[in-house]
Amino acid sequence: MLLVSNDDVIRAGTGFDTHPHRDMEIVTWVLDGELEHKDSQGHRGIIYPGLAQRMSAGTGIWHSEMNNSGKQDVHLVQMWVAPDEESIKPGYEQVDVNPQIDKGGLAPIASGRGHQSAISIRQKGAVLWGGRLKPGEIVRIPDARFIHLFVAKGSAALAGAGRLEAGDAVRLAAAGNPALTADPGTGAEVLIWAMDSSIGN
């Protein structure tokens, strides 16, 4: 279901000019800086750390993403998920999930399973969990048929896989819920896609 997971840095004063997408659920998560979004449906906004954004391309949408800062780069992760229905009406949603993330542990960022605090995606078999883990904090990977774990910042140790640095990703299949331990010095920011037709709440 997860077709793209891009770890991008957009330099100050640059960005992606207007371009099209179709039949894709596109989730954007900013790690540092601010990104301006504009699209052909009339949506416009600034995406900042902790503001989850989803764009449903559906029958077709054009959009641009620009870093209008004169000084600061934008670091972001953009993820594309295949929808469970094609040719839907394009849509857009953004939700500030900082209150949930700041509680510790993992929090739902994007969900096809109706998590109230997350942006919704049109894919019932997928949930994106995120965590800003404090130094030494331990969480359990969600139990799902397929897992894509990405360490966006800091580092962490995954039971059975060893140490993961910023930029590392791990794919798991039917692995249960192994422990993930944030580095005792740096902590870690992680993004975890859990993909399974029977994901629970």
Short mmCIF file of C-alpha atoms in Angstrom, two decimals:
data_model
loop_
_atom_site.label_atom_id
_atom_site.label_comp_id
_atom_site.label_asym_id
_atom_site.label_seq_id
_atom_site.Cartn_x
_atom_site.Cartn_y
_atom_site.Cartn_z
CA MET A 1 0.00 0.00 0.00
CA LEU A 2 2.90 2.37 0.75
CA LEU A 3 4.21 3.26 -2.70
CA VAL A 4 6.46 6.23 -1.89
CA SER A 5 8.27 7.44 1.23
CA ASN A 6 10.46 10.41 0.35
CA ASP A 7 12.81 12.02 2.87
CA ASP A 8 13.33 15.48 1.34
CA VAL A 9 15.11 18.73 2.12
CA ILE A 10 13.80 21.80 0.27
CA ARG A 11 16.28 24.64 0.27
CA ALA A 12 15.24 28.14 1.27
CA GLY A 13 13.50 29.99 -1.57
CA THR A 14 12.91 26.85 -3.66
CA GLY A 15 10.28 24.13 -3.99
CA PHE A 16 8.14 22.04 -6.29
CA ASP A 17 6.27 24.07 -8.92
CA THR A 18 2.68 23.21 -9.83
CA HIS A 19 2.37 19.59 -10.97
CA PRO A 20 -0.40 16.96 -11.20
CA HIS A 21 -1.33 13.81 -9.27
CA ARG A 22 -4.12 11.27 -9.65
CA ASP A 23 -5.56 8.40 -7.57
CA MET A 24 -3.19 8.69 -4.62
CA GLU A 25 -3.41 9.48 -0.90
CA ILE A 26 -0.47 11.83 -0.24
CA VAL A 27 0.57 12.44 3.38
CA THR A 28 3.08 15.17 4.21
CA TRP A 29 4.90 15.40 7.56
CA VAL A 30 7.27 18.32 8.16
CA LEU A 31 10.20 17.75 10.51
CA ASP A 32 11.80 21.22 10.41
CA GLY A 33 10.81 24.52 8.82
CA GLU A 34 7.57 25.48 7.07
CA LEU A 35 6.16 24.47 3.68
CA GLU A 36 3.49 26.37 1.73
CA HIS A 37 0.87 24.24 -0.04
CA LYS A 38 -1.41 25.46 -2.87
CA ASP A 39 -3.68 23.32 -5.04
CA SER A 40 -6.22 23.52 -7.84
CA GLN A 41 -9.10 22.90 -5.40
CA GLY A 42 -8.42 26.24 -3.74
CA HIS A 43 -6.62 24.92 -0.66
CA ARG A 44 -3.72 26.92 0.64
CA GLY A 45 -1.82 26.65 3.88
CA ILE A 46 1.45 26.43 5.75
CA ILE A 47 2.55 22.99 6.93
CA TYR A 48 4.72 23.05 10.06
CA PRO A 49 6.08 20.34 12.40
CA GLY A 50 3.21 18.43 13.97
CA LEU A 51 0.63 19.50 11.39
CA ALA A 52 -0.37 16.37 9.49
CA GLN A 53 -1.55 16.99 5.92
CA ARG A 54 -3.38 14.69 3.52
CA MET A 55 -4.18 15.38 -0.11
CA SER A 56 -6.43 12.92 -1.94
CA ALA A 57 -5.57 13.25 -5.63
CA GLY A 58 -8.60 11.26 -6.81
CA THR A 59 -9.73 12.17 -10.32
CA GLY A 60 -6.88 14.66 -10.58
CA ILE A 61 -5.37 17.59 -8.73
CA TRP A 62 -2.57 20.10 -9.37
CA HIS A 63 -0.50 21.47 -6.51
CA SER A 64 2.73 23.21 -5.56
CA GLU A 65 4.90 23.04 -2.46
CA MET A 66 7.25 25.92 -1.79
CA ASN A 67 9.72 26.93 0.91
CA ASN A 68 9.28 30.70 0.98
CA SER A 69 11.72 31.20 3.82
CA GLY A 70 14.73 33.27 2.90
CA LYS A 71 16.98 31.43 5.34
CA GLN A 72 15.69 28.10 6.67
CA ASP A 73 15.52 24.81 4.78
CA VAL A 74 12.46 22.57 5.11
CA HIS A 75 12.96 18.92 6.06
CA LEU A 76 9.93 16.75 5.37
CA VAL A 77 8.75 13.23 4.69
CA GLN A 78 6.12 12.73 2.00
CA MET A 79 4.37 9.39 1.71
CA TRP A 80 2.04 8.07 -1.00
CA VAL A 81 -0.52 5.39 -0.22
CA ALA A 82 -2.69 3.63 -2.80
CA PRO A 83 -6.39 4.40 -2.16
CA ASP A 84 -8.91 1.59 -1.81
CA GLU A 85 -11.15 3.33 -4.33
CA GLU A 86 -10.08 5.12 -7.53
CA SER A 87 -11.60 8.16 -9.27
CA ILE A 88 -12.92 9.78 -6.10
CA LYS A 89 -13.41 13.53 -5.69
CA PRO A 90 -10.09 15.20 -4.77
CA GLY A 91 -9.83 16.26 -1.13
CA TYR A 92 -7.60 17.87 1.46
CA GLU A 93 -7.27 17.70 5.24
CA GLN A 94 -4.85 18.93 7.85
CA VAL A 95 -4.81 18.34 11.61
CA ASP A 96 -2.42 19.57 14.29
CA VAL A 97 -1.47 16.39 16.15
CA ASN A 98 1.14 18.01 18.40
CA PRO A 99 -1.01 17.51 21.55
CA GLN A 100 -1.14 13.76 20.93
CA ILE A 101 2.50 13.40 19.87
CA ASP A 102 3.71 15.40 22.89
CA LYS A 103 2.13 12.91 25.32
CA GLY A 104 4.85 10.40 24.45
CA GLY A 105 4.62 6.97 22.91
CA LEU A 106 3.07 6.51 19.47
CA ALA A 107 0.10 8.50 18.19
CA PRO A 108 -1.96 8.03 15.00
CA ILE A 109 -1.08 10.64 12.37
CA ALA A 110 -3.01 9.34 9.34
CA SER A 111 -5.63 6.64 9.49
CA GLY A 112 -8.02 4.72 7.30
CA ARG A 113 -9.51 3.20 10.45
CA GLY A 114 -11.26 6.22 11.93
CA HIS A 115 -8.81 7.40 14.59
CA GLN A 116 -10.37 10.69 15.70
CA SER A 117 -7.14 12.63 16.33
CA ALA A 118 -5.58 11.72 12.94
CA ILE A 119 -6.10 12.89 9.38
CA SER A 120 -8.24 10.43 7.46
CA ILE A 121 -7.00 8.52 4.43
CA ARG A 122 -9.04 6.54 1.95
CA GLN A 123 -7.29 3.25 2.64
CA LYS A 124 -8.89 1.13 5.35
CA GLY A 125 -5.88 -1.14 5.62
CA ALA A 126 -3.33 1.51 6.65
CA VAL A 127 -2.48 3.61 9.70
CA LEU A 128 0.52 5.92 10.09
CA TRP A 129 1.82 6.15 13.66
CA GLY A 130 4.33 8.76 14.78
CA GLY A 131 6.39 9.34 17.87
CA ARG A 132 8.85 11.89 19.19
CA LEU A 133 10.51 9.51 21.58
CA LYS A 134 12.41 10.88 24.54
CA PRO A 135 15.92 9.55 25.22
CA GLY A 136 15.65 5.94 26.34
CA GLU A 137 11.87 5.75 25.76
CA ILE A 138 10.58 2.32 24.73
CA VAL A 139 7.53 1.70 22.53
CA ARG A 140 6.10 -1.40 20.90
CA ILE A 141 5.75 -1.60 17.13
CA PRO A 142 2.06 -2.03 16.18
CA ASP A 143 1.15 -5.64 15.43
CA ALA A 144 0.23 -5.73 11.73
CA ARG A 145 0.87 -7.92 8.72
CA PHE A 146 3.23 -5.34 7.19
CA ILE A 147 5.24 -2.59 8.91
CA HIS A 148 7.37 0.18 7.45
CA LEU A 149 9.44 1.86 10.17
CA PHE A 150 11.35 5.05 9.34
CA VAL A 151 13.68 6.84 11.74
CA ALA A 152 13.32 10.50 10.80
CA LYS A 153 15.53 12.00 13.53
CA GLY A 154 17.90 10.74 16.17
CA SER A 155 18.46 7.00 16.46
CA ALA A 156 16.85 3.94 18.01
CA ALA A 157 17.37 0.22 18.53
CA LEU A 158 14.81 -2.25 17.21
CA ALA A 159 14.71 -5.64 18.90
CA GLY A 160 16.01 -8.24 16.47
CA ALA A 161 17.36 -5.66 14.00
CA GLY A 162 19.84 -3.57 15.96
CA ARG A 163 20.65 0.13 15.85
CA LEU A 164 18.89 2.44 13.38
CA GLU A 165 20.17 5.92 12.53
CA ALA A 166 18.28 8.89 11.12
CA GLY A 167 17.29 8.05 7.54
CA ASP A 168 17.19 4.29 8.12
CA ALA A 169 14.06 2.27 7.34
CA VAL A 170 13.02 -1.28 8.19
CA ARG A 171 10.29 -3.40 6.64
CA LEU A 172 8.70 -6.07 8.81
CA ALA A 173 6.22 -8.82 7.90
CA ALA A 174 4.11 -10.50 10.58
CA ALA A 175 6.73 -9.63 13.20
CA GLY A 176 4.41 -9.19 16.17
CA ASN A 177 5.14 -6.07 18.21
CA PRO A 178 8.90 -5.87 18.88
CA ALA A 179 10.29 -3.18 21.16
CA LEU A 180 11.81 0.02 19.78
CA THR A 181 14.13 1.89 22.16
CA ALA A 182 15.10 5.50 21.53
CA ASP A 183 18.78 6.34 21.86
CA PRO A 184 19.56 7.43 25.45
CA GLY A 185 21.41 10.47 24.17
CA THR A 186 19.42 11.75 21.19
CA GLY A 187 15.94 10.25 21.44
CA ALA A 188 14.21 9.62 18.10
CA GLU A 189 11.40 10.79 15.88
CA VAL A 190 9.82 7.84 14.07
CA LEU A 191 7.11 7.24 11.47
CA ILE A 192 5.56 3.77 11.37
CA TRP A 193 3.09 2.55 8.74
CA ALA A 194 1.03 -0.42 9.89
CA MET A 195 -0.67 -2.11 6.93
CA ASP A 196 -3.16 -4.91 7.25
CA SER A 197 -6.79 -5.41 6.34
CA SER A 198 -7.50 -6.24 9.97
CA ILE A 199 -5.72 -3.44 11.86
CA GLY A 200 -7.41 -2.76 15.16
CA ASN A 201 -7.99 0.53 16.92
#
